Short mmCIF file of C-alpha atoms and ligand atoms in Angstrom, two decimals:
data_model
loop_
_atom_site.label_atom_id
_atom_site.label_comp_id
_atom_site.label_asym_id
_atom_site.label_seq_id
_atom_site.Cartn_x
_atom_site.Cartn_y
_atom_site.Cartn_z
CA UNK A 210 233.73 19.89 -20.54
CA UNK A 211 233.12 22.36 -22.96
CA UNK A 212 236.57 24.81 -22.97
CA UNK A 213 237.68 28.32 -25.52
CA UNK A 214 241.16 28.42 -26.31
CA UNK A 215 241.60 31.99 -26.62
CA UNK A 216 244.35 34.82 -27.16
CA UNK A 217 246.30 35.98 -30.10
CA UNK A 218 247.82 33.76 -32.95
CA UNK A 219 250.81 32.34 -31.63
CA UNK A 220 249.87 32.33 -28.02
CA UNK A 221 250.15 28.55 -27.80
CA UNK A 222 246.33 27.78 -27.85
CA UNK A 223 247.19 24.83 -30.36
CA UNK A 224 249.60 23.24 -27.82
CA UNK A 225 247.58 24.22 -24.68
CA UNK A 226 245.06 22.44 -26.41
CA UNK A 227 246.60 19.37 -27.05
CA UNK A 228 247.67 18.55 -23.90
CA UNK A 229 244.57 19.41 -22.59
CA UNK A 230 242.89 16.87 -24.93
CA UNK A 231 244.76 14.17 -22.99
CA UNK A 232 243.46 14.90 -19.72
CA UNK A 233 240.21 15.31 -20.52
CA UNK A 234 239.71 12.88 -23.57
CA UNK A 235 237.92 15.22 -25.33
CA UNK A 236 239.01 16.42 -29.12
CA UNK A 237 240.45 19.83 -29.49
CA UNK A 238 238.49 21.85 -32.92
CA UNK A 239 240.61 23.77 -34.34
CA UNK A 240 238.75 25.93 -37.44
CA UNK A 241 242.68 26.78 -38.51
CA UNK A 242 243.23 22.91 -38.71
CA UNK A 243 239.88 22.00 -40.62
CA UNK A 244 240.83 25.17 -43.30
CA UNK A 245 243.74 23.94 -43.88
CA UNK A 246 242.42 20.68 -44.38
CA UNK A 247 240.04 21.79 -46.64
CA UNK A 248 242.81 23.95 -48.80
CA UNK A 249 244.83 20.88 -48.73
CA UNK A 250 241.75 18.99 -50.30
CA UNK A 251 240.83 21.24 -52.74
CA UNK A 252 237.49 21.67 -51.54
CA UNK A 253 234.99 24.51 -52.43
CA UNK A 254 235.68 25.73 -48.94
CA UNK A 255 239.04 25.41 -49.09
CA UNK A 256 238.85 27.54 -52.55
CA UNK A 257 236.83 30.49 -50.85
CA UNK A 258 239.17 30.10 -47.47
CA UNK A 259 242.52 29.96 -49.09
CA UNK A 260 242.76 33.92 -49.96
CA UNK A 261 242.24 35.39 -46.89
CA UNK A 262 243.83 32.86 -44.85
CA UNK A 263 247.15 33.67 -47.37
CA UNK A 264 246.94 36.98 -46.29
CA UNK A 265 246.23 36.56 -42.55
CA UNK A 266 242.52 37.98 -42.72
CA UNK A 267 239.76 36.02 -40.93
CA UNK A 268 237.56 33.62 -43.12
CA UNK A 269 233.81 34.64 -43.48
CA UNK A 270 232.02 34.04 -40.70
CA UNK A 271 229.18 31.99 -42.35
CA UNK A 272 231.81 29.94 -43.34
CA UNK A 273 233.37 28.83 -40.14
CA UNK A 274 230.11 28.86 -38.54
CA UNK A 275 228.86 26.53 -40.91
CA UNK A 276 232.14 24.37 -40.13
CA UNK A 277 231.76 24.52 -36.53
CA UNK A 278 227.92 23.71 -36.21
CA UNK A 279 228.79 20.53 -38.59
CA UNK A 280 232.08 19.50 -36.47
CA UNK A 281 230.57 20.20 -33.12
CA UNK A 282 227.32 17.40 -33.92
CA UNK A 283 229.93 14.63 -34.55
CA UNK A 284 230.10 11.86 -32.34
CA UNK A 285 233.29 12.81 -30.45
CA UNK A 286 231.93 15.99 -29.32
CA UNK A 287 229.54 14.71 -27.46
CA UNK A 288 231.82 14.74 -24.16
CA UNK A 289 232.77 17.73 -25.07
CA UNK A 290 235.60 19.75 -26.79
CA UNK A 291 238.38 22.37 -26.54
CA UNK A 292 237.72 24.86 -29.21
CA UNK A 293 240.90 26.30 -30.26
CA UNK A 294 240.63 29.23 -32.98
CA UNK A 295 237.54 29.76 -32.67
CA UNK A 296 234.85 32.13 -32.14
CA UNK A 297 236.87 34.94 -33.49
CA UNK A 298 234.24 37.55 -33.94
CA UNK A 299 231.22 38.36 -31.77
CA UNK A 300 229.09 37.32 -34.43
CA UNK A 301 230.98 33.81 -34.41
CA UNK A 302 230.47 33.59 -30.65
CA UNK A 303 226.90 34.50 -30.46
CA UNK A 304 226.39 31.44 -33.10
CA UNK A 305 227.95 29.51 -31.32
CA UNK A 306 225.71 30.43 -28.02
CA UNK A 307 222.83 29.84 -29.88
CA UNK A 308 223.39 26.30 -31.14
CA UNK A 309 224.78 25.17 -27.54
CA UNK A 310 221.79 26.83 -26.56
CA UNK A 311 219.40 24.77 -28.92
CA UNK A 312 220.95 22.02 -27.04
CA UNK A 313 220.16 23.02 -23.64
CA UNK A 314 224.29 23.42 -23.02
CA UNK A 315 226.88 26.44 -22.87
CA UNK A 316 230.18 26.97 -22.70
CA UNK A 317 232.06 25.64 -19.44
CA UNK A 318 235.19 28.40 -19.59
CA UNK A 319 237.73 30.53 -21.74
CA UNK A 320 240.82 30.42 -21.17
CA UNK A 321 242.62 33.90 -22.23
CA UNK A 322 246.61 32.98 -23.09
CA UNK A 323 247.81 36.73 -22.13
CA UNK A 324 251.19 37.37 -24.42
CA UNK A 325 252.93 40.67 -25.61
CA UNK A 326 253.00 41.71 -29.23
CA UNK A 327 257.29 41.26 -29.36
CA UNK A 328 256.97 37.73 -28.38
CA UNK A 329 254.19 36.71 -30.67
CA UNK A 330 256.26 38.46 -33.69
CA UNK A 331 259.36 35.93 -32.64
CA UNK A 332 257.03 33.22 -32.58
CA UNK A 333 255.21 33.47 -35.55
CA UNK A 334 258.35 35.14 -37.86
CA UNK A 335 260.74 31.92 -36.50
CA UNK A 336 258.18 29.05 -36.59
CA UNK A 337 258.51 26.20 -39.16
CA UNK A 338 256.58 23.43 -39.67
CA UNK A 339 257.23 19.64 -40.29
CA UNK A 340 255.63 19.22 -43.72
CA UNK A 341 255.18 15.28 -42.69
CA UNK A 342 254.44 14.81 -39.60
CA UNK A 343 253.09 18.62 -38.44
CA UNK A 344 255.86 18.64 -35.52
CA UNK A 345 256.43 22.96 -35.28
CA UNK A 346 260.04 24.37 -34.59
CA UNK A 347 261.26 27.63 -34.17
CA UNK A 348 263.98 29.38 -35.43
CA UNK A 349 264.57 31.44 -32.33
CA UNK A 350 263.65 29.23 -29.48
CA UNK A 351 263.97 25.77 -30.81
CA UNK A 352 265.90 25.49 -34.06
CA UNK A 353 266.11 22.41 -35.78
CA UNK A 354 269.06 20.50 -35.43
CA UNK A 355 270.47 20.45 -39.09
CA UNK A 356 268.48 23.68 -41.11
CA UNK A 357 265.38 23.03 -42.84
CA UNK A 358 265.01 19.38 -41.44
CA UNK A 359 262.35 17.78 -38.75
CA UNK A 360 264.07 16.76 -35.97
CA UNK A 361 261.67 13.97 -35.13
CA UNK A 362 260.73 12.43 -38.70
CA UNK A 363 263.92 13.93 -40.99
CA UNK A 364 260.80 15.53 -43.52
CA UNK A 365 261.53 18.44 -44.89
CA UNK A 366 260.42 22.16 -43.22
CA UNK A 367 258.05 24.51 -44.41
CA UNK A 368 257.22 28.06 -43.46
CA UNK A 369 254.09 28.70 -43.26
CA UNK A 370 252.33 31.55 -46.23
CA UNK A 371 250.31 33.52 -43.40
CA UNK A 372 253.49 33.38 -41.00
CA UNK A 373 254.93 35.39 -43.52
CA UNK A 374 255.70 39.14 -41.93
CA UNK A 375 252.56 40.64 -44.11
CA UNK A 376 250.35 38.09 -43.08
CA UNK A 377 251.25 38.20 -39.62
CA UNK A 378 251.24 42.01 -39.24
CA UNK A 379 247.18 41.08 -40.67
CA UNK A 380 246.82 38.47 -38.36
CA UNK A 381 247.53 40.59 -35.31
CA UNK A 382 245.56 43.48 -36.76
CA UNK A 383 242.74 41.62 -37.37
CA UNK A 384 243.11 39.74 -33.90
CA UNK A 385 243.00 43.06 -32.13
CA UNK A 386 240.30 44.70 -34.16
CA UNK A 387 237.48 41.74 -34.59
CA UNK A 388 238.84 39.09 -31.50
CA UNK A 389 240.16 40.75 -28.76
CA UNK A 390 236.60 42.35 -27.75
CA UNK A 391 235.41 38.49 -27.36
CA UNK A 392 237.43 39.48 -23.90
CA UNK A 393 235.01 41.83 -22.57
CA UNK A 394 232.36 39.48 -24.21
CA UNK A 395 233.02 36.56 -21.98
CA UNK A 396 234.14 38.49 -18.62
CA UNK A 397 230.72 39.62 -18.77
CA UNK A 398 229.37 36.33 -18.82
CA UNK A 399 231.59 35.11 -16.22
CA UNK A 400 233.17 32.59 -18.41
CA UNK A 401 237.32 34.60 -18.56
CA UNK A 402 239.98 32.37 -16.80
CA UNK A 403 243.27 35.15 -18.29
CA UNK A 404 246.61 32.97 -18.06
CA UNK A 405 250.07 34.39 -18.56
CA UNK A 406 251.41 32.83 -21.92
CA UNK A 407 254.91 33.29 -21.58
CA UNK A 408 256.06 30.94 -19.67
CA UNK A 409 257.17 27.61 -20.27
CA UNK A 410 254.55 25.30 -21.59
CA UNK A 411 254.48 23.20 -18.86
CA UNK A 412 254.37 26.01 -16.21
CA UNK A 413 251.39 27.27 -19.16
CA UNK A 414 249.43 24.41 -18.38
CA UNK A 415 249.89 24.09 -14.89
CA UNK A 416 248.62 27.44 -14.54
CA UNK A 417 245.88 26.16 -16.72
CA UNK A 418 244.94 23.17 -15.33
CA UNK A 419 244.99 24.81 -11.54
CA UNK A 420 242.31 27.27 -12.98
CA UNK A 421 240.04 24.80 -14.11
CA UNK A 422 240.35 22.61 -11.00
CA UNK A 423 238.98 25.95 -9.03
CA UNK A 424 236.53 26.60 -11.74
CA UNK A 425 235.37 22.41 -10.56
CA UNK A 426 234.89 23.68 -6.95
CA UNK A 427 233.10 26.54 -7.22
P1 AMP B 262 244.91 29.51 -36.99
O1 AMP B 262 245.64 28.27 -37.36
O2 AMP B 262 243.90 29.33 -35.89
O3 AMP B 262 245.84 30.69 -36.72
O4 AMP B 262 244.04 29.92 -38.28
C1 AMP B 262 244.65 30.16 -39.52
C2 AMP B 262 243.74 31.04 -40.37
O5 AMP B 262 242.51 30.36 -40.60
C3 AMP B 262 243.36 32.37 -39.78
O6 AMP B 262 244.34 33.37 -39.98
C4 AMP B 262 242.08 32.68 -40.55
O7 AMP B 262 242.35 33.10 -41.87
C5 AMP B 262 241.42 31.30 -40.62
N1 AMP B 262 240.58 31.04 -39.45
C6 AMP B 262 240.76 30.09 -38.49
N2 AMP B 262 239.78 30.14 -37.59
C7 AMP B 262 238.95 31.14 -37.97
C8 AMP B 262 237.76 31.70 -37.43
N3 AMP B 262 237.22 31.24 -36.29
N4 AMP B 262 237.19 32.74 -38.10
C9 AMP B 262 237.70 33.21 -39.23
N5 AMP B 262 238.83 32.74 -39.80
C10 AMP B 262 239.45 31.72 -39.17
#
């Protein structure tokens, strides 16, 4: 099962994909993961990457292409894999058609989280992140029981530099202007399962998981 984890930042396409992972033992990609383990690392990537992620614009494509056609040959891919973060540009999704292509394979379905712009900006402005063990909170909808502590490891909380409001307002600019097209882009290929986002994250994934059991049938 090859899968897209689509929609805006903040949407949930991180957690959607997790859970996913377990059903399907497959890994979930995430090009915002690998960045910022390359930034962590210090590595030339992570060097070129680390300015426009700070500012919440999208990383060259080259460059993520390049990280995706690397990731995608290893040897737990070869089930398959939830893509979460990426394509993000046509460009990005056209490489990626190409290489599944040179492999006589394409993408199984998207799976568009559908979320307003007010409930991203709570999402993103209120999330902090477990600098230990990666566990996310959120300030509005799931604030950590003493401030500025992980609940489940006691590690201290960070806030994230591109969930900072300047970033973010990029983020969602740049989501609208160079991602949201990929929309149109995969309706037209009959790949576009649209999900609302909203709700609960277990109600998210039911939702989910119901659309990909019909996508089975067909
Ligand atoms: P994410 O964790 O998916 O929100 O990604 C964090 C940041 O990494 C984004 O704001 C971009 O700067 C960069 N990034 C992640 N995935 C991509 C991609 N497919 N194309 C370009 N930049 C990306």
């Amino acid at each position: 099962m090859r899968l897209i984890m689509f929609g805006p930042p903040g949407a949930g396409k991180g957690t959607q994909s997790k859970m996913l992972t377990q059903r399907y033992e497959i890994p979930q990609v995430s090009t915002g993961d690998i960045l910022r383990g390359a930034v962590k690392k210090g590595t030339a990537v992570g060097l070129e990457a680390k300015s426009y992620m700070d500012r919440g614009a999208l990383v060259p494509d080259e460059v993520v292409v390049r990280i995706i056609e690397d990731r995608l040959q290893e040897a737990d891919c070869q089930k398959g894999y939830i893509l979460d973060g990426f394509p993000r540009t046509v460009v990005q999704a056209e490489a990626l058609s190409r290489a599944l292509g040179r492999l006589g394979k394409e993408i199984d379905a998207v799976i568009n989280l559908e979320i307003r712009d007010e409930e991203l900006w709570k999402r993103l402005t209120g999330r902090r992140v477990c600098s230990h063990c990666g566990q996310e909170h959120n300030l509005f909808f799931k604030p950590p029981q003493r401030e500025g502590v992980c609940d489940c490891c006691g590690a201290a909380l960070f806030h994230r530099e591109d969930d900072q409001e300047e970033a973010i307002r990029n983020r969602l600019v740049a989501y609208k202007k160079q991602t949201e097209p990929l929309i149109q882009y995969y309706r037209e290929r009959g790949k576009l399962m649209t999900v609302n986002g909203e709700k609960e994250i277990s109600q998210v994934f039911d939702e989910i998981w119901a659309a990909l059991e019909r996508m089975s049938r067909q």
